[in-house]
CSV table of C-alpha atoms in Angstrom, one decimal:
chain,number,residue,atom,x,y,z
A,26,UNK,CA,29.2,-0.8,14.5
A,27,UNK,CA,30.2,2.9,14.7
A,28,UNK,CA,28.4,5.5,16.7
A,29,UNK,CA,27.0,7.0,13.5
A,30,UNK,CA,25.7,3.6,12.3
A,31,UNK,CA,24.1,3.0,15.7
A,32,UNK,CA,22.4,6.4,15.7
A,33,UNK,CA,20.8,6.0,12.3
A,34,UNK,CA,20.2,2.3,12.2
A,35,UNK,CA,17.6,2.5,15.0
A,36,UNK,CA,15.3,4.5,12.6
A,37,UNK,CA,15.6,2.2,9.6
A,38,UNK,CA,12.2,0.5,10.0
A,39,UNK,CA,10.2,3.7,10.5
A,40,UNK,CA,12.1,5.5,7.7
A,41,UNK,CA,11.2,2.6,5.4
A,42,UNK,CA,7.5,3.1,6.2
A,43,UNK,CA,7.8,6.8,5.6
A,44,UNK,CA,9.5,6.3,2.2
A,45,UNK,CA,6.8,3.7,1.4
A,46,UNK,CA,4.0,6.1,2.1
A,47,UNK,CA,5.8,8.7,-0.1
A,48,UNK,CA,6.3,6.3,-3.0
A,49,UNK,CA,3.9,3.3,-2.7
A,50,UNK,CA,6.7,0.9,-3.6
A,51,UNK,CA,8.4,-1.4,-1.1
A,52,UNK,CA,11.5,-1.9,-3.2
A,53,UNK,CA,12.0,1.8,-3.8
A,54,UNK,CA,11.4,2.5,-0.1
A,55,UNK,CA,14.2,0.1,0.7
A,56,UNK,CA,16.5,1.8,-1.9
A,57,UNK,CA,15.6,5.3,-0.5
A,58,UNK,CA,16.4,4.3,3.0
A,59,UNK,CA,19.9,3.3,1.9
A,60,UNK,CA,20.2,6.5,-0.1
A,61,UNK,CA,19.1,8.4,3.1
A,62,UNK,CA,21.9,6.8,5.1
A,63,UNK,CA,24.4,7.5,2.4
A,64,UNK,CA,23.4,11.2,2.2
A,65,UNK,CA,23.4,11.4,6.0
A,66,UNK,CA,27.0,10.0,6.1
A,67,UNK,CA,28.2,12.5,3.6
A,68,UNK,CA,26.5,15.4,5.4
A,69,UNK,CA,27.4,14.2,8.9
A,70,UNK,CA,29.9,17.1,9.4
A,71,UNK,CA,27.1,19.6,8.7
A,72,UNK,CA,24.7,18.2,11.4
A,73,UNK,CA,24.8,20.8,14.2
A,74,UNK,CA,22.3,19.2,16.5
A,75,UNK,CA,19.7,21.9,16.1
A,76,UNK,CA,17.1,19.2,15.6
A,77,UNK,CA,17.0,15.5,16.7
A,78,UNK,CA,18.8,12.9,14.6
A,79,UNK,CA,15.3,11.5,13.8
A,80,UNK,CA,14.0,14.8,12.4
A,81,UNK,CA,17.3,15.2,10.4
A,82,UNK,CA,17.0,11.8,8.9
A,83,UNK,CA,13.3,12.3,8.0
A,84,UNK,CA,14.3,15.5,6.2
A,85,UNK,CA,16.9,13.7,4.2
A,86,UNK,CA,14.6,10.8,3.4
A,87,UNK,CA,11.8,13.2,2.4
A,88,UNK,CA,14.0,15.1,0.0
A,89,UNK,CA,15.3,11.9,-1.5
A,90,UNK,CA,11.7,10.8,-2.2
A,91,UNK,CA,10.8,14.1,-3.6
A,92,UNK,CA,13.7,13.8,-6.1
A,93,UNK,CA,12.1,10.6,-7.5
A,94,UNK,CA,10.4,11.6,-10.8
A,95,UNK,CA,7.9,9.3,-12.6
A,96,UNK,CA,4.5,9.8,-14.2
A,97,UNK,CA,1.3,8.0,-13.2
A,98,UNK,CA,-0.1,5.7,-15.8
A,99,UNK,CA,-3.5,6.4,-17.4
A,100,UNK,CA,-5.7,3.3,-18.1
A,101,UNK,CA,-8.4,4.1,-20.7
A,102,UNK,CA,-10.0,0.7,-20.7
A,103,UNK,CA,-11.5,-1.9,-18.4
A,104,UNK,CA,-10.5,-5.4,-19.2
A,105,UNK,CA,-13.3,-7.9,-19.8
A,106,UNK,CA,-12.5,-11.6,-19.5
A,107,UNK,CA,-13.4,-12.2,-23.1
A,108,UNK,CA,-11.3,-9.5,-24.8
A,109,UNK,CA,-9.0,-6.6,-24.4
A,110,UNK,CA,-9.6,-3.7,-24.8
A,111,UNK,CA,-13.4,-4.1,-24.6
A,112,UNK,CA,-15.6,-1.6,-22.8
A,113,UNK,CA,-14.3,2.0,-22.9
A,114,UNK,CA,-14.6,3.7,-19.5
A,115,UNK,CA,-13.6,7.1,-18.2
A,116,UNK,CA,-9.8,7.4,-18.0
A,117,UNK,CA,-8.4,6.1,-14.8
A,118,UNK,CA,-5.0,6.8,-13.2
A,119,UNK,CA,-3.1,3.8,-12.0
A,120,UNK,CA,0.0,3.3,-9.8
A,121,UNK,CA,2.0,0.6,-11.7
A,122,UNK,CA,4.8,0.5,-9.2
A,123,UNK,CA,2.5,-0.1,-6.2
A,124,UNK,CA,3.7,-2.9,-4.0
A,125,UNK,CA,2.4,-4.4,-0.7
A,126,UNK,CA,4.2,-3.9,2.6
A,127,UNK,CA,4.7,-6.8,5.0
A,128,UNK,CA,2.9,-6.5,8.3
A,129,UNK,CA,5.9,-8.3,10.0
A,130,UNK,CA,8.0,-5.2,9.1
A,131,UNK,CA,5.2,-2.7,10.1
A,132,UNK,CA,5.3,-4.2,13.6
A,133,UNK,CA,9.0,-3.7,13.8
A,134,UNK,CA,8.6,0.0,12.9
A,135,UNK,CA,6.5,0.7,15.9
A,136,UNK,CA,9.4,1.5,18.1
A,137,UNK,CA,9.2,3.6,21.3
A,138,UNK,CA,9.7,6.9,19.6
A,139,UNK,CA,7.8,6.1,16.4
A,140,UNK,CA,4.1,6.9,15.8
A,141,UNK,CA,2.0,3.8,15.8
A,142,UNK,CA,1.2,2.7,12.3
A,143,UNK,CA,-2.5,3.0,11.9
A,144,UNK,CA,-4.3,0.9,9.4
A,145,UNK,CA,-6.0,3.8,7.7
A,146,UNK,CA,-2.6,5.4,6.8
A,147,UNK,CA,-1.0,2.2,5.3
A,148,UNK,CA,-3.9,0.7,3.4
A,149,UNK,CA,-3.5,0.5,-0.4
A,150,UNK,CA,-6.5,2.9,-1.0
A,151,UNK,CA,-4.8,5.6,1.1
A,152,UNK,CA,-1.4,5.0,-0.7
A,153,UNK,CA,-3.0,5.3,-4.1
A,154,UNK,CA,-5.0,8.4,-3.1
A,155,UNK,CA,-1.9,10.3,-1.9
A,156,UNK,CA,-0.1,9.6,-5.1
A,157,UNK,CA,-2.4,12.1,-6.7
A,158,UNK,CA,-0.7,14.9,-4.7
A,159,UNK,CA,2.5,16.6,-5.8
A,160,UNK,CA,5.4,15.2,-3.9
A,161,UNK,CA,5.9,18.2,-1.5
A,162,UNK,CA,2.2,18.4,-0.7
A,163,UNK,CA,2.2,14.6,-0.1
A,164,UNK,CA,5.1,15.0,2.3
A,165,UNK,CA,3.3,17.9,4.1
A,166,UNK,CA,0.1,15.8,4.5
A,167,UNK,CA,2.1,12.8,5.8
A,168,UNK,CA,4.0,14.9,8.4
A,169,UNK,CA,1.0,16.8,9.6
A,170,UNK,CA,-1.9,14.3,9.4
A,171,UNK,CA,-0.2,11.0,9.7
A,172,UNK,CA,2.9,11.6,11.9
A,173,UNK,CA,1.4,14.4,13.8
A,174,UNK,CA,4.3,16.8,13.4
A,175,UNK,CA,3.8,20.5,14.0
A,176,UNK,CA,3.7,23.0,11.2
A,177,UNK,CA,7.1,24.3,12.3
A,178,UNK,CA,8.7,20.8,12.4
A,179,UNK,CA,7.1,20.1,9.0
A,180,UNK,CA,8.4,23.3,7.5
A,181,UNK,CA,12.0,22.4,8.5
A,182,UNK,CA,11.6,18.9,7.0
A,183,UNK,CA,10.3,20.0,3.6
A,184,UNK,CA,12.2,23.3,3.2
A,185,UNK,CA,9.1,25.5,3.3
A,186,UNK,CA,7.8,28.4,5.4
A,187,UNK,CA,5.2,27.7,8.1
A,188,UNK,CA,2.7,29.6,6.0
A,189,UNK,CA,3.5,27.6,2.9
A,190,UNK,CA,3.1,24.3,4.9
A,191,UNK,CA,-0.4,25.4,6.1
A,192,UNK,CA,-1.3,26.4,2.5
A,193,UNK,CA,-0.1,23.1,1.1
A,194,UNK,CA,-2.1,21.1,3.7
A,195,UNK,CA,-5.2,23.1,2.9
A,196,UNK,CA,-4.8,22.2,-0.8
A,197,UNK,CA,-3.8,18.6,-0.2
A,198,UNK,CA,-6.7,17.5,2.1
A,199,UNK,CA,-9.6,18.0,-0.5
A,200,UNK,CA,-7.6,16.2,-3.2
A,201,UNK,CA,-7.0,13.3,-0.8
A,202,UNK,CA,-10.7,13.1,0.1
A,203,UNK,CA,-11.7,13.2,-3.6
A,204,UNK,CA,-9.6,10.1,-4.4
A,205,UNK,CA,-10.3,8.0,-1.3
A,206,UNK,CA,-13.0,5.4,-1.7
A,207,UNK,CA,-16.6,6.1,-0.6
A,208,UNK,CA,-17.6,5.1,2.9
A,209,UNK,CA,-14.2,6.0,4.3
A,210,UNK,CA,-15.6,5.8,7.8
A,211,UNK,CA,-16.1,2.1,7.2
A,212,UNK,CA,-12.3,1.5,7.1
A,213,UNK,CA,-11.0,3.6,10.0
A,214,UNK,CA,-8.0,2.7,12.1
A,215,UNK,CA,-8.5,-0.8,13.4
A,216,UNK,CA,-7.1,-4.3,13.1
A,217,UNK,CA,-8.8,-6.9,10.9
A,218,UNK,CA,-12.1,-7.5,12.6
A,219,UNK,CA,-13.8,-10.7,13.4
A,220,UNK,CA,-16.5,-10.0,10.8
A,221,UNK,CA,-13.8,-9.5,8.2
A,222,UNK,CA,-12.2,-12.8,9.1
A,223,UNK,CA,-15.5,-14.6,8.9
A,224,UNK,CA,-16.1,-13.0,5.5
A,225,UNK,CA,-12.8,-14.2,4.3
A,226,UNK,CA,-13.6,-17.7,5.5
A,227,UNK,CA,-16.9,-17.6,3.6
A,228,UNK,CA,-14.9,-16.6,0.5
A,229,UNK,CA,-12.6,-19.5,1.0
A,230,UNK,CA,-15.5,-21.9,1.4
A,231,UNK,CA,-17.2,-20.6,-1.7
A,232,UNK,CA,-13.9,-21.0,-3.6
A,233,UNK,CA,-13.4,-24.6,-2.4
A,234,UNK,CA,-16.9,-25.4,-3.4
A,235,UNK,CA,-16.3,-23.8,-6.8
A,236,UNK,CA,-19.5,-21.8,-6.2
A,237,UNK,CA,-19.6,-18.5,-8.2
A,238,UNK,CA,-23.0,-17.6,-6.9
A,239,UNK,CA,-21.7,-17.8,-3.3
A,240,UNK,CA,-18.7,-15.7,-4.3
A,241,UNK,CA,-20.9,-13.0,-5.9
A,242,UNK,CA,-23.0,-12.8,-2.8
A,243,UNK,CA,-19.9,-11.6,-0.8
A,244,UNK,CA,-19.1,-8.7,-3.2
A,245,UNK,CA,-20.3,-5.1,-3.6
A,246,UNK,CA,-22.1,-4.5,-6.9
A,247,UNK,CA,-19.2,-2.1,-7.9
A,248,UNK,CA,-16.4,-4.3,-6.8
A,249,UNK,CA,-13.1,-3.7,-8.5
A,250,UNK,CA,-10.3,-6.2,-9.1
A,251,UNK,CA,-6.8,-4.9,-10.0
A,252,UNK,CA,-3.5,-6.7,-10.6
A,253,UNK,CA,-0.6,-4.2,-10.4
A,254,UNK,CA,1.5,-3.8,-12.5
A,255,UNK,CA,-0.7,-5.2,-15.3
A,256,UNK,CA,-2.6,-2.4,-17.1
A,257,UNK,CA,-6.2,-3.6,-16.6
A,258,UNK,CA,-8.9,-4.1,-14.1
A,259,UNK,CA,-12.3,-5.7,-13.7
A,260,UNK,CA,-15.2,-3.7,-12.4
A,261,UNK,CA,-18.6,-4.9,-11.2
A,262,UNK,CA,-19.8,-8.3,-9.8
A,263,UNK,CA,-20.5,-9.8,-13.2
A,264,UNK,CA,-17.0,-9.2,-14.7
A,265,UNK,CA,-15.3,-10.0,-11.4
A,266,UNK,CA,-17.0,-13.4,-11.3
A,267,UNK,CA,-16.2,-14.0,-15.0
A,268,UNK,CA,-12.6,-13.3,-14.2
A,269,UNK,CA,-12.5,-15.7,-11.3
A,270,UNK,CA,-14.6,-18.6,-12.7
A,271,UNK,CA,-11.9,-20.2,-14.9
A,272,UNK,CA,-9.6,-20.5,-11.8
A,273,UNK,CA,-12.2,-22.6,-10.0
A,274,UNK,CA,-11.4,-25.5,-12.4
A,275,UNK,CA,-8.1,-27.2,-11.7
A,276,UNK,CA,-7.7,-28.0,-15.4
A,277,UNK,CA,-7.4,-24.3,-16.2
A,278,UNK,CA,-4.1,-23.5,-14.3
A,279,UNK,CA,-3.9,-26.0,-11.5
A,280,UNK,CA,-4.9,-26.3,-7.9
A,281,UNK,CA,-5.2,-23.2,-5.7
A,282,UNK,CA,-4.7,-23.1,-1.9
A,283,UNK,CA,-5.0,-20.1,0.4
A,284,UNK,CA,-3.6,-19.0,3.7
A,285,UNK,CA,-5.4,-16.1,5.5
A,286,UNK,CA,-3.0,-13.4,6.6
A,287,UNK,CA,-2.7,-9.6,6.7
A,288,UNK,CA,-0.7,-7.3,4.5
A,289,UNK,CA,-0.8,-3.5,4.8
A,290,UNK,CA,-3.0,-4.1,7.8
A,291,UNK,CA,-5.7,-5.4,5.5
A,292,UNK,CA,-7.3,-8.9,5.3
A,293,UNK,CA,-5.3,-10.9,2.8
A,294,UNK,CA,-5.2,-14.4,1.2
A,295,UNK,CA,-1.7,-15.8,0.4
A,296,UNK,CA,-2.4,-17.7,-2.8
A,297,UNK,CA,-0.5,-20.9,-3.6
A,298,UNK,CA,-0.8,-22.4,-7.1
A,299,UNK,CA,0.1,-26.1,-7.3
A,300,UNK,CA,1.4,-25.8,-3.7
A,301,UNK,CA,3.9,-23.0,-4.6
A,302,UNK,CA,3.6,-19.4,-3.3
A,303,UNK,CA,2.2,-17.4,-6.2
A,304,UNK,CA,0.4,-14.2,-5.1
A,305,UNK,CA,-1.2,-12.0,-2.4
A,306,UNK,CA,-4.8,-11.1,-2.7
A,307,UNK,CA,-5.5,-8.1,-0.6
A,308,UNK,CA,-9.1,-7.2,0.3
A,309,UNK,CA,-10.8,-3.9,1.0
A,310,UNK,CA,-14.1,-4.6,2.8
A,311,UNK,CA,-16.9,-2.1,3.3
A,312,UNK,CA,-20.3,-2.8,5.0
A,313,UNK,CA,-19.3,-6.5,5.3
A,314,UNK,CA,-18.9,-6.9,1.5
A,315,UNK,CA,-15.8,-7.1,-0.6
A,316,UNK,CA,-15.3,-3.7,-2.2
A,317,UNK,CA,-11.9,-4.3,-3.8
A,318,UNK,CA,-9.4,-7.0,-4.4
A,319,UNK,CA,-5.8,-6.2,-5.3
A,320,UNK,CA,-3.7,-9.1,-6.5
A,321,UNK,CA,0.1,-9.0,-6.5
A,322,UNK,CA,2.0,-11.8,-8.2
A,323,UNK,CA,5.1,-12.4,-6.1
A,324,UNK,CA,7.3,-15.4,-5.2
A,325,UNK,CA,9.0,-13.7,-2.2
A,326,UNK,CA,7.2,-15.5,0.5
A,327,UNK,CA,9.8,-14.9,3.2
A,328,UNK,CA,9.3,-11.1,3.0
A,329,UNK,CA,5.7,-11.7,4.3
A,330,UNK,CA,6.6,-14.3,6.8
A,331,UNK,CA,4.9,-17.0,4.7
A,332,UNK,CA,6.1,-20.5,3.6
A,333,UNK,CA,7.3,-21.0,0.1
A,334,UNK,CA,5.3,-24.1,-0.4
A,335,UNK,CA,2.4,-25.9,1.3
């Protein structure tokens, strides 16, 4: 391996996390890291050492992410289990490209000179909320409030003046708060707690007993279930339970089995349908109740350190 490759490769994991925060897509983050290294190789002769290699790479990666152009998707309807579309609701913006990030790779990114990856800055709710910011504001907020960079360092990374960085941060913070879930203090930086593990176990027991009443008792009244990239969601306990009940019967789709794990630093159930890996159900828990479930269909068990079959 050449000296250049050694210099940049050590930052691969943390750059992947940075691009993931910027874009919300694991696959795109992977692609953008490769694009970052390609751009760095082409510009190697222009690097004068005025900043660290790490800061230089973050600047290249950030600009590569800013170059990505795509609209958010507006979902005007809630899906009820009986029909679609059914009940008209206020328009809701969705992130169709949202993907989960493996905790096994988050752990690798916590290298000696990387900032520890806090749960509150990698959870799905945070990632969705920051997608409402324009790309450069999003980058400023990540550098200042997530990575802890100074205004001067941030200005160099996003090609703005220090005054413009401070202004962008002042505009970004209220927008972020507006789109974060309520009770944000309930999901501050911490690992999956013992209470959350117990709640997940009660959920599994209720599922194994095919007991919708017990499932409903574990949910907030305004629980939301989403299934990116599908353009629908279920909202409220009644519709959430109606969406789950058919799956409690093996004759509907088959037998379900679950393995508790964590993804995006959140409590997660790896779902197996007829013994084959099928999906990840990621939970947001508030006040010891399930506030949101995000289900991702995926067959890439290895990415998440999971077996393909059980």
